[in-house]
Amino acid sequence: MEAEAVSVSVSTTMEGFNFNGLLRLTGCVKNYDWGRNGKESCVARLYGLNTGGKIDENQPYAEFWMGTHDSGPSYVVEEGRTTTENGFANGGEREKLTLQDWIEKNPSVLGQTVLHKWGTHLPFLFKVLSVAKALSIQAHPDKDLATLLHKEQPLVYKDDNHKPEMALALTEFEALCGFTSLEELKVIVQTVPEIIEVVGDTPAKRVLDLNEDDGEEKVKLVLRKLFTEMMSANKDVITEVLAKLISRLNIKNKARRLTDKEQLVLRLEKQYPADVGVLAAFLFNYVKLNPGEALYLGANEPHAYVYGECVECMATSDNVVRAGLTPKHRDVTTLCSMLTYRQCYPEILQGTKLNPFTMRYLPPFDEFEVDRCILPQQSTVVYPSSPGPSIFVVMGGEGTMTTSAEETVAEGDVLFAPANTNITIATSSGLHLYRAGVNSRFFEE
């Protein structure tokens, strides 16, 4: 980092927790059905190393959470004590203190600007995802809709916050994000007869009759009608139509190479037989990220992660409106009514170089940014103080992180850094880590 850094030393003792610059945390694991099994999963490895929890080779490990959300809170680890599963330190329940509890008793660690905007709530939720099969076709509500949904269905929509998010690829990563262009949509309607069989001739003809002179709102209305008719179709109709679609594609595959999206549809149907989301996949952009590339998603934008592993960051929320490719609760009416129906390919972030080892990914959301730091052997980098808090996760290697004291870190370690903390990171063998923090542009404003 090129800017001059101001280092501060924070030292406090609270309920037996000795804190001197960096706070060690245990994260929370989610065993969703779409996760990768056992040690094939990056999430499982991180969870095992971070908490000491035993890995079940037959269990899917989908998400590793680092933050303060009630659905998967992080816990503080007392200095010098060995952690066990679920955030306990050897010594019993006395040590089970959530990061949120600790922040509320030490609010200055967030910095004055963050406190003024979000109170004592950490504004971002940091995750690692291991995706073996597609997640649901979903969208996240904006703030107003999140408040309404939480009030009406608190058991389904767990909080009243919006959930913009960003995924940064650790491996090659596949996703469906946003609706295809009008040009591609017309081709799809003409070449996928099963869509017309589901929605009828009229919505399809409206798509084909659109032209460049039609206003954006008219195009959105036509797309909305098409998508809503498809997602609301009778399940028996979908089952019959998908059988025809898969049979047709298998025959075509003998005569020509299928398109990437046709091949994807065959994969999705094996994962979610007779699911309307298989057909809906034709309407979305199919995105493939290389490691080190990121995409971000605003409120009310449809998406579905398909395959791969990533670091994910979002506003602190767990609100998901689902309508396909899932055994979970579906809310088709809400999803179809909330979407923006914008037709554009998502922006792919390559990151901005902060120094030879660190890239920063800045989405257009105040709540978060992510840094990717890969240190080679015998190297050192300085993270200057940020006006807001940070969470670091070590993905590989080992080294040290030094504030007013030196911490030895290795794969699986998760650390919270208060606002205005200058950190020197060094390694002799190599170190790979990620940092989540409040968006730097927020403080510039």
Tab-separated table of C-alpha atoms in Angstrom:
chain	number	residue	atom	x	y	z
A	1	MET	CA	0.000	0.000	0.000
A	2	GLU	CA	1.404	3.317	-1.029
A	3	ALA	CA	-0.394	5.584	1.412
A	4	GLU	CA	1.338	6.530	4.639
A	5	ALA	CA	-0.022	4.378	7.455
A	6	VAL	CA	-0.731	5.382	11.023
A	7	SER	CA	-0.279	2.470	13.393
A	8	VAL	CA	-2.249	2.138	16.595
A	9	SER	CA	-1.949	-0.372	19.370
A	10	VAL	CA	-5.105	-1.746	20.938
A	11	SER	CA	-4.830	-3.762	24.097
A	12	THR	CA	-7.693	-4.811	26.311
A	13	THR	CA	-8.747	-7.628	28.610
A	14	MET	CA	-12.369	-8.715	28.797
A	15	GLU	CA	-13.884	-11.741	30.511
A	16	GLY	CA	-10.588	-13.605	30.347
A	17	PHE	CA	-9.855	-12.714	26.715
A	18	ASN	CA	-6.470	-11.127	26.308
A	19	PHE	CA	-6.536	-8.986	23.183
A	20	ASN	CA	-3.524	-7.283	21.713
A	21	GLY	CA	-4.104	-6.061	18.156
A	22	LEU	CA	-5.634	-9.114	16.434
A	23	LEU	CA	-8.484	-11.308	17.636
A	24	ARG	CA	-8.572	-14.993	16.685
A	25	LEU	CA	-11.953	-16.384	15.645
A	26	THR	CA	-13.644	-19.678	14.939
A	27	GLY	CA	-16.034	-19.735	12.004
A	28	CYS	CA	-19.269	-21.601	11.332
A	29	VAL	CA	-19.790	-24.367	8.769
A	30	LYS	CA	-22.917	-25.018	6.671
A	31	ASN	CA	-23.545	-28.532	5.340
A	32	TYR	CA	-25.917	-27.726	2.493
A	33	ASP	CA	-26.687	-30.446	-0.034
A	34	TRP	CA	-24.881	-28.643	-2.888
A	35	GLY	CA	-21.525	-28.601	-1.060
A	36	ARG	CA	-18.474	-30.779	-1.727
A	37	ASN	CA	-17.984	-33.926	0.307
A	38	GLY	CA	-15.341	-34.318	2.991
A	39	LYS	CA	-11.768	-33.347	2.343
A	40	GLU	CA	-12.479	-32.601	-1.331
A	41	SER	CA	-14.039	-29.425	0.045
A	42	CYS	CA	-11.944	-26.351	0.801
A	43	VAL	CA	-14.671	-25.437	3.289
A	44	ALA	CA	-14.214	-28.729	5.147
A	45	ARG	CA	-10.439	-28.266	5.363
A	46	LEU	CA	-10.787	-24.718	6.682
A	47	TYR	CA	-13.432	-25.766	9.182
A	48	GLY	CA	-11.327	-28.659	10.478
A	49	LEU	CA	-8.179	-26.571	10.820
A	50	ASN	CA	-10.011	-23.595	12.274
A	51	THR	CA	-12.127	-25.355	14.887
A	52	GLY	CA	-10.618	-28.805	15.356
A	53	GLY	CA	-13.948	-30.268	14.234
A	54	LYS	CA	-13.953	-33.768	12.775
A	55	ILE	CA	-14.575	-34.057	9.024
A	56	ASP	CA	-17.210	-36.556	7.854
A	57	GLU	CA	-16.118	-37.816	4.426
A	58	ASN	CA	-19.733	-38.534	3.465
A	59	GLN	CA	-21.046	-35.113	4.468
A	60	PRO	CA	-21.262	-32.128	2.085
A	61	TYR	CA	-19.427	-29.013	3.309
A	62	ALA	CA	-20.820	-25.960	1.498
A	63	GLU	CA	-20.055	-22.694	3.328
A	64	PHE	CA	-17.640	-21.431	5.957
A	65	TRP	CA	-18.962	-18.247	7.602
A	66	MET	CA	-16.894	-15.531	9.276
A	67	GLY	CA	-18.836	-12.690	10.843
A	68	THR	CA	-21.646	-11.784	13.197
A	69	HIS	CA	-24.878	-12.998	11.579
A	70	ASP	CA	-27.109	-14.865	14.025
A	71	SER	CA	-27.484	-17.784	11.617
A	72	GLY	CA	-23.760	-18.560	11.806
A	73	PRO	CA	-21.830	-16.382	14.255
A	74	SER	CA	-18.076	-16.449	14.738
A	75	TYR	CA	-16.679	-16.965	18.233
A	76	VAL	CA	-13.735	-15.372	19.963
A	77	VAL	CA	-10.809	-17.637	20.843
A	78	GLU	CA	-8.927	-16.890	24.063
A	79	GLU	CA	-5.230	-16.361	23.516
A	80	GLY	CA	-3.184	-19.482	24.192
A	81	ARG	CA	-6.133	-21.875	24.310
A	82	THR	CA	-6.905	-24.651	21.822
A	83	THR	CA	-10.234	-24.353	20.030
A	84	THR	CA	-12.726	-27.151	19.631
A	85	GLU	CA	-15.851	-27.495	17.530
A	86	ASN	CA	-18.426	-24.656	17.594
A	87	GLY	CA	-16.079	-22.053	19.021
A	88	PHE	CA	-15.427	-23.564	22.448
A	89	ALA	CA	-11.967	-23.327	23.906
A	90	ASN	CA	-10.648	-26.128	26.114
A	91	GLY	CA	-12.099	-25.044	29.395
A	92	GLY	CA	-15.844	-25.044	28.811
A	93	GLU	CA	-18.734	-22.760	28.012
A	94	ARG	CA	-17.221	-19.817	29.855
A	95	GLU	CA	-15.152	-19.191	26.732
A	96	LYS	CA	-18.067	-19.157	24.244
A	97	LEU	CA	-18.291	-15.483	23.328
A	98	THR	CA	-19.525	-14.375	19.918
A	99	LEU	CA	-17.706	-11.753	17.893
A	100	GLN	CA	-20.914	-9.684	18.001
A	101	ASP	CA	-20.967	-9.769	21.806
A	102	TRP	CA	-17.320	-8.727	21.911
A	103	ILE	CA	-17.868	-5.852	19.469
A	104	GLU	CA	-20.848	-4.570	21.444
A	105	LYS	CA	-18.642	-4.384	24.548
A	106	ASN	CA	-15.779	-2.849	22.569
A	107	PRO	CA	-17.561	-0.717	19.924
A	108	SER	CA	-14.525	1.475	19.233
A	109	VAL	CA	-12.961	-1.443	17.303
A	110	LEU	CA	-15.322	-0.636	14.411
A	111	GLY	CA	-14.112	2.958	14.038
A	112	GLN	CA	-16.258	6.076	14.357
A	113	THR	CA	-17.349	6.219	10.706
A	114	VAL	CA	-18.627	2.639	10.716
A	115	LEU	CA	-20.305	3.091	14.098
A	116	HIS	CA	-22.132	6.173	12.822
A	117	LYS	CA	-23.405	4.329	9.714
A	118	TRP	CA	-24.180	0.831	11.016
A	119	GLY	CA	-24.030	1.042	14.809
A	120	THR	CA	-22.339	-1.890	16.555
A	121	HIS	CA	-23.151	-4.294	13.703
A	122	LEU	CA	-20.354	-5.568	11.492
A	123	PRO	CA	-21.620	-4.501	8.046
A	124	PHE	CA	-20.194	-7.434	6.079
A	125	LEU	CA	-20.362	-11.239	6.177
A	126	PHE	CA	-17.330	-13.148	4.866
A	127	LYS	CA	-17.598	-16.708	3.483
A	128	VAL	CA	-15.782	-19.450	1.611
A	129	LEU	CA	-17.960	-21.615	-0.684
A	130	SER	CA	-17.332	-25.123	-2.072
A	131	VAL	CA	-19.911	-25.803	-4.794
A	132	ALA	CA	-20.331	-29.342	-6.173
A	133	LYS	CA	-23.735	-28.811	-7.769
A	134	ALA	CA	-25.816	-25.776	-8.619
A	135	LEU	CA	-27.324	-23.548	-5.985
A	136	SER	CA	-30.914	-22.384	-6.384
A	137	ILE	CA	-32.043	-19.803	-8.913
A	138	GLN	CA	-32.399	-16.932	-6.512
A	139	ALA	CA	-32.239	-13.227	-5.845
A	140	HIS	CA	-31.671	-11.120	-2.748
A	141	PRO	CA	-34.183	-8.414	-1.802
A	142	ASP	CA	-33.378	-4.731	-1.515
A	143	LYS	CA	-33.593	-3.100	1.897
A	144	ASP	CA	-37.286	-2.169	1.704
A	145	LEU	CA	-38.386	-5.584	0.494
A	146	ALA	CA	-36.146	-7.340	3.034
A	147	THR	CA	-37.829	-5.396	5.838
A	148	LEU	CA	-41.286	-6.359	4.564
A	149	LEU	CA	-40.435	-10.045	4.023
A	150	HIS	CA	-38.822	-10.359	7.445
A	151	LYS	CA	-41.886	-8.853	9.074
A	152	GLU	CA	-44.287	-11.137	7.211
A	153	GLN	CA	-42.237	-14.379	7.203
A	154	PRO	CA	-39.491	-14.164	9.843
A	155	LEU	CA	-38.856	-17.914	9.826
A	156	VAL	CA	-38.072	-17.839	6.094
A	157	TYR	CA	-36.440	-14.408	5.767
A	158	LYS	CA	-34.114	-14.284	8.748
A	159	ASP	CA	-33.297	-10.560	8.924
A	160	ASP	CA	-34.384	-7.188	7.558
A	161	ASN	CA	-31.193	-6.360	5.661
A	162	HIS	CA	-30.402	-6.325	1.967
A	163	LYS	CA	-27.723	-8.659	0.605
A	164	PRO	CA	-25.542	-7.355	-2.211
A	165	GLU	CA	-22.695	-9.819	-2.676
A	166	MET	CA	-19.449	-10.581	-4.507
A	167	ALA	CA	-17.831	-13.916	-5.415
A	168	LEU	CA	-14.052	-14.084	-5.948
A	169	ALA	CA	-12.973	-17.320	-7.645
A	170	LEU	CA	-10.499	-19.620	-5.888
A	171	THR	CA	-10.798	-22.201	-8.684
A	172	GLU	CA	-12.476	-22.052	-12.080
A	173	PHE	CA	-15.966	-20.956	-11.090
A	174	GLU	CA	-19.264	-21.169	-12.987
A	175	ALA	CA	-22.409	-19.139	-12.407
A	176	LEU	CA	-25.673	-18.031	-13.964
A	177	CYS	CA	-26.010	-14.267	-13.515
A	178	GLY	CA	-28.621	-11.889	-14.893
A	179	PHE	CA	-30.727	-12.156	-18.042
A	180	THR	CA	-29.205	-12.596	-21.484
A	181	SER	CA	-29.243	-9.840	-24.080
A	182	LEU	CA	-32.333	-9.307	-26.225
A	183	GLU	CA	-30.451	-10.641	-29.255
A	184	GLU	CA	-29.568	-13.902	-27.479
A	185	LEU	CA	-33.049	-14.168	-25.980
A	186	LYS	CA	-34.570	-14.116	-29.460
A	187	VAL	CA	-32.241	-16.894	-30.581
A	188	ILE	CA	-33.184	-18.973	-27.541
A	189	VAL	CA	-36.904	-18.567	-28.143
A	190	GLN	CA	-36.387	-19.646	-31.775
A	191	THR	CA	-34.143	-22.631	-31.037
A	192	VAL	CA	-35.603	-24.042	-27.803
A	193	PRO	CA	-39.139	-25.104	-28.745
A	194	GLU	CA	-39.742	-26.447	-25.250
A	195	ILE	CA	-39.919	-22.852	-23.975
A	196	ILE	CA	-42.828	-22.059	-26.316
A	197	GLU	CA	-44.516	-25.289	-25.252
A	198	VAL	CA	-44.437	-24.077	-21.641
A	199	VAL	CA	-45.234	-20.358	-21.987
A	200	GLY	CA	-47.395	-20.437	-25.122
A	201	ASP	CA	-47.121	-18.683	-28.460
A	202	THR	CA	-48.087	-15.187	-27.308
A	203	PRO	CA	-45.233	-14.450	-24.822
A	204	ALA	CA	-42.733	-15.933	-27.273
A	205	LYS	CA	-44.079	-13.874	-30.190
A	206	ARG	CA	-43.818	-10.708	-28.083
A	207	VAL	CA	-40.122	-11.414	-27.586
A	208	LEU	CA	-39.538	-11.955	-31.310
A	209	ASP	CA	-41.438	-8.762	-32.184
A	210	LEU	CA	-39.199	-6.575	-30.014
A	211	ASN	CA	-36.674	-4.354	-31.769
A	212	GLU	CA	-33.961	-1.846	-30.899
A	213	ASP	CA	-36.403	1.064	-31.039
A	214	ASP	CA	-38.553	-0.333	-28.242
A	215	GLY	CA	-37.993	1.354	-24.926
A	216	GLU	CA	-36.263	-0.385	-22.030
A	217	GLU	CA	-39.464	-0.616	-20.011
A	218	LYS	CA	-41.342	-2.381	-22.806
A	219	VAL	CA	-38.549	-4.937	-23.150
A	220	LYS	CA	-38.581	-5.523	-19.395
A	221	LEU	CA	-42.349	-6.066	-19.381
A	222	VAL	CA	-42.099	-8.649	-22.167
A	223	LEU	CA	-39.241	-10.468	-20.445
A	224	ARG	CA	-41.057	-10.393	-17.127
A	225	LYS	CA	-44.154	-11.943	-18.707
A	226	LEU	CA	-42.090	-14.700	-20.337
A	227	PHE	CA	-40.141	-15.527	-17.178
A	228	THR	CA	-43.192	-15.443	-14.906
A	229	GLU	CA	-45.183	-17.736	-17.216
A	230	MET	CA	-42.270	-20.188	-17.258
A	231	MET	CA	-41.606	-20.219	-13.508
A	232	SER	CA	-45.346	-20.527	-12.726
A	233	ALA	CA	-45.961	-23.435	-15.055
A	234	ASN	CA	-47.630	-26.628	-13.829
A	235	LYS	CA	-45.105	-29.164	-12.516
A	236	ASP	CA	-46.531	-31.956	-14.669
A	237	VAL	CA	-46.068	-29.786	-17.751
A	238	ILE	CA	-42.463	-29.062	-16.768
A	239	THR	CA	-41.749	-32.758	-16.190
A	240	GLU	CA	-43.078	-33.681	-19.632
A	241	VAL	CA	-41.345	-30.835	-21.441
A	242	LEU	CA	-37.973	-31.450	-19.788
A	243	ALA	CA	-38.101	-35.091	-20.825
A	244	LYS	CA	-38.532	-33.928	-24.441
A	245	LEU	CA	-35.747	-31.357	-24.052
A	246	ILE	CA	-33.224	-33.832	-22.669
A	247	SER	CA	-34.091	-36.407	-25.325
A	248	ARG	CA	-33.681	-33.794	-28.079
A	249	LEU	CA	-30.332	-32.583	-26.751
A	250	ASN	CA	-28.987	-36.123	-26.434
A	251	ILE	CA	-29.898	-36.770	-30.078
A	252	LYS	CA	-28.359	-33.442	-31.167
A	253	ASN	CA	-25.198	-34.318	-29.272
A	254	LYS	CA	-24.601	-37.194	-31.701
A	255	ALA	CA	-24.780	-34.867	-34.714
A	256	ARG	CA	-22.947	-31.781	-33.429
A	257	ARG	CA	-21.157	-30.375	-30.424
A	258	LEU	CA	-23.682	-28.908	-28.013
A	259	THR	CA	-23.300	-25.294	-26.956
A	260	ASP	CA	-21.923	-24.559	-23.485
A	261	LYS	CA	-25.392	-23.689	-22.260
A	262	GLU	CA	-26.934	-26.858	-23.721
A	263	GLN	CA	-24.263	-28.926	-21.973
A	264	LEU	CA	-24.992	-27.033	-18.756
A	265	VAL	CA	-28.706	-27.798	-19.054
A	266	LEU	CA	-27.932	-31.526	-19.304
A	267	ARG	CA	-25.830	-31.279	-16.131
A	268	LEU	CA	-28.503	-29.345	-14.261
A	269	GLU	CA	-31.215	-31.837	-15.190
A	270	LYS	CA	-29.172	-34.678	-13.671
A	271	GLN	CA	-28.830	-32.669	-10.461
A	272	TYR	CA	-32.438	-31.433	-10.326
A	273	PRO	CA	-34.707	-33.706	-12.437
A	274	ALA	CA	-38.064	-32.246	-13.487
A	275	ASP	CA	-37.136	-28.803	-12.099
A	276	VAL	CA	-38.287	-25.675	-13.931
A	277	GLY	CA	-34.917	-24.085	-13.169
A	278	VAL	CA	-33.330	-26.373	-15.775
A	279	LEU	CA	-35.369	-24.701	-18.519
A	280	ALA	CA	-34.970	-21.230	-17.005
A	281	ALA	CA	-31.174	-21.554	-17.262
A	282	PHE	CA	-31.473	-20.752	-20.977
A	283	LEU	CA	-32.572	-17.207	-20.083
A	284	PHE	CA	-29.495	-16.298	-17.997
A	285	ASN	CA	-25.900	-15.364	-18.744
A	286	TYR	CA	-23.580	-18.346	-18.246
A	287	VAL	CA	-20.390	-16.953	-16.688
A	288	LYS	CA	-17.055	-18.711	-16.175
A	289	LEU	CA	-14.514	-17.081	-13.859
A	290	ASN	CA	-10.819	-17.866	-13.683
A	291	PRO	CA	-9.093	-17.892	-10.271
A	292	GLY	CA	-8.591	-14.290	-9.175
A	293	GLU	CA	-11.632	-12.959	-11.073
A	294	ALA	CA	-14.757	-11.732	-9.291
A	295	LEU	CA	-18.354	-10.850	-10.049
A	296	TYR	CA	-20.799	-8.894	-7.942
A	297	LEU	CA	-24.581	-8.944	-7.676
A	298	GLY	CA	-26.866	-6.162	-6.554
A	299	ALA	CA	-30.324	-6.485	-5.062
A	300	ASN	CA	-33.097	-8.103	-7.104
A	301	GLU	CA	-30.752	-9.674	-9.680
A	302	PRO	CA	-31.288	-13.371	-10.526
A	303	HIS	CA	-28.349	-15.752	-10.211
A	304	ALA	CA	-27.259	-19.283	-9.387
A	305	TYR	CA	-23.732	-20.424	-8.614
A	306	VAL	CA	-23.074	-23.628	-10.548
A	307	TYR	CA	-19.667	-25.107	-9.739
A	308	GLY	CA	-16.289	-24.324	-8.170
A	309	GLU	CA	-14.888	-22.707	-5.041
A	310	CYS	CA	-14.841	-19.045	-4.145
A	311	VAL	CA	-14.426	-16.472	-1.442
A	312	GLU	CA	-17.702	-14.606	-1.012
A	313	CYS	CA	-18.514	-11.354	0.760
A	314	MET	CA	-21.846	-9.633	1.258
A	315	ALA	CA	-23.802	-7.297	3.466
A	316	THR	CA	-24.668	-9.029	6.741
A	317	SER	CA	-27.809	-10.850	5.676
A	318	ASP	CA	-29.113	-14.341	4.959
A	319	ASN	CA	-32.156	-13.387	2.882
A	320	VAL	CA	-32.638	-15.546	-0.208
A	321	VAL	CA	-35.731	-15.676	-2.441
A	322	ARG	CA	-35.676	-18.977	-4.377
A	323	ALA	CA	-37.672	-20.257	-7.346
A	324	GLY	CA	-35.815	-23.173	-8.964
A	325	LEU	CA	-33.009	-25.747	-8.748
A	326	THR	CA	-33.688	-26.381	-5.083
A	327	PRO	CA	-35.493	-28.684	-2.654
A	328	LYS	CA	-35.887	-25.709	-0.303
A	329	HIS	CA	-38.778	-23.273	0.090
A	330	ARG	CA	-39.723	-21.548	-3.165
A	331	ASP	CA	-41.341	-18.148	-3.403
A	332	VAL	CA	-41.990	-17.856	-7.131
A	333	THR	CA	-44.430	-14.967	-6.874
A	334	THR	CA	-42.024	-12.809	-4.862
A	335	LEU	CA	-39.039	-13.632	-7.061
A	336	CYS	CA	-40.826	-12.879	-10.325
A	337	SER	CA	-42.199	-9.597	-8.977
A	338	MET	CA	-38.941	-8.317	-7.418
A	339	LEU	CA	-36.451	-8.743	-10.284
A	340	THR	CA	-35.107	-5.751	-12.199
A	341	TYR	CA	-35.215	-7.638	-15.536
A	342	ARG	CA	-32.114	-5.819	-16.695
A	343	GLN	CA	-30.409	-7.537	-19.629
A	344	CYS	CA	-26.648	-7.190	-19.345
A	345	TYR	CA	-23.582	-9.328	-18.847
A	346	PRO	CA	-22.154	-8.957	-15.324
A	347	GLU	CA	-19.016	-6.902	-14.839
A	348	ILE	CA	-15.996	-9.112	-14.142
A	349	LEU	CA	-13.580	-7.566	-11.657
A	350	GLN	CA	-9.888	-8.293	-12.191
A	351	GLY	CA	-8.836	-6.426	-9.047
A	352	THR	CA	-6.659	-3.361	-8.554
A	353	LYS	CA	-3.026	-3.943	-7.637
A	354	LEU	CA	-2.138	-2.434	-4.257
A	355	ASN	CA	1.396	-3.841	-4.229
A	356	PRO	CA	3.228	-6.713	-5.968
A	357	PHE	CA	1.398	-9.289	-3.833
A	358	THR	CA	-2.080	-7.852	-3.194
A	359	MET	CA	-5.151	-7.252	-5.365
A	360	ARG	CA	-8.206	-5.346	-4.138
A	361	TYR	CA	-11.732	-6.002	-5.412
A	362	LEU	CA	-14.099	-3.047	-5.017
A	363	PRO	CA	-17.799	-3.634	-5.788
A	364	PRO	CA	-20.219	-0.666	-5.863
A	365	PHE	CA	-21.485	-1.357	-2.318
A	366	ASP	CA	-20.512	0.483	0.877
A	367	GLU	CA	-20.496	-2.582	3.104
A	368	PHE	CA	-17.497	-4.498	1.793
A	369	GLU	CA	-14.383	-5.006	-0.302
A	370	VAL	CA	-12.056	-8.016	-0.551
A	371	ASP	CA	-8.252	-8.232	-0.813
A	372	ARG	CA	-6.389	-11.241	-2.224
A	373	CYS	CA	-2.815	-11.504	-0.930
A	374	ILE	CA	-0.399	-14.163	-2.167
A	375	LEU	CA	3.039	-13.829	-0.595
A	376	PRO	CA	5.935	-15.841	-2.058
A	377	GLN	CA	8.779	-17.186	0.068
A	378	GLN	CA	10.797	-14.684	2.089
A	379	SER	CA	8.446	-11.748	1.541
A	380	THR	CA	6.740	-9.076	3.637
A	381	VAL	CA	3.819	-6.733	3.036
A	382	VAL	CA	2.319	-3.955	5.152
A	383	TYR	CA	-1.421	-3.415	5.474
A	384	PRO	CA	-1.834	0.206	6.542
A	385	SER	CA	-4.551	1.132	8.973
A	386	SER	CA	-8.115	1.202	7.649
A	387	PRO	CA	-10.838	3.400	9.199
A	388	GLY	CA	-12.976	0.269	9.467
A	389	PRO	CA	-12.644	-3.317	10.776
A	390	SER	CA	-11.271	-6.275	8.808
A	391	ILE	CA	-11.453	-10.073	8.878
A	392	PHE	CA	-8.562	-12.137	7.519
A	393	VAL	CA	-8.683	-15.813	6.551
A	394	VAL	CA	-5.534	-17.795	5.777
A	395	MET	CA	-6.094	-20.131	2.827
A	396	GLY	CA	-2.633	-21.683	2.642
A	397	GLY	CA	0.943	-21.564	3.888
A	398	GLU	CA	2.143	-20.013	7.122
A	399	GLY	CA	3.714	-16.805	8.358
A	400	THR	CA	3.276	-14.008	10.871
A	401	MET	CA	0.929	-11.043	11.287
A	402	THR	CA	2.352	-8.288	13.480
A	403	THR	CA	0.582	-5.334	15.072
A	404	SER	CA	1.795	-4.431	18.549
A	405	ALA	CA	2.514	-8.142	18.956
A	406	GLU	CA	3.377	-10.962	16.573
A	407	GLU	CA	0.872	-13.696	15.728
A	408	THR	CA	1.916	-16.895	13.974
A	409	VAL	CA	-0.710	-17.813	11.377
A	410	ALA	CA	-1.361	-20.812	9.109
A	411	GLU	CA	-4.070	-22.302	6.913
A	412	GLY	CA	-7.460	-22.180	8.603
A	413	ASP	CA	-6.719	-19.231	10.880
A	414	VAL	CA	-9.307	-16.441	10.988
A	415	LEU	CA	-8.478	-13.101	12.598
A	416	PHE	CA	-10.395	-9.915	13.301
A	417	ALA	CA	-8.503	-6.619	13.012
A	418	PRO	CA	-10.001	-3.448	14.556
A	419	ALA	CA	-10.175	-0.157	12.711
A	420	ASN	CA	-6.965	1.867	12.601
A	421	THR	CA	-4.670	-1.139	13.027
A	422	ASN	CA	-1.460	-1.305	11.016
A	423	ILE	CA	-0.440	-4.901	10.189
A	424	THR	CA	2.806	-6.321	8.837
A	425	ILE	CA	2.480	-9.741	7.212
A	426	ALA	CA	5.570	-11.847	6.578
A	427	THR	CA	6.378	-15.394	5.478
A	428	SER	CA	9.449	-17.527	4.888
A	429	SER	CA	7.631	-20.413	3.164
A	430	GLY	CA	4.763	-18.653	1.343
A	431	LEU	CA	1.338	-17.452	2.490
A	432	HIS	CA	-2.073	-17.127	0.805
A	433	LEU	CA	-4.761	-15.088	2.551
A	434	TYR	CA	-7.871	-12.982	1.964
A	435	ARG	CA	-9.162	-9.916	3.776
A	436	ALA	CA	-12.706	-8.539	3.950
A	437	GLY	CA	-13.294	-4.981	5.073
A	438	VAL	CA	-15.606	-2.006	4.629
A	439	ASN	CA	-15.370	-0.544	1.131
A	440	SER	CA	-12.536	2.003	0.942
A	441	ARG	CA	-14.633	4.328	-1.236
A	442	PHE	CA	-17.143	4.636	1.603
A	443	PHE	CA	-14.539	6.428	3.727
A	444	GLU	CA	-13.525	8.697	0.837
A	445	GLU	CA	-17.085	9.941	0.565
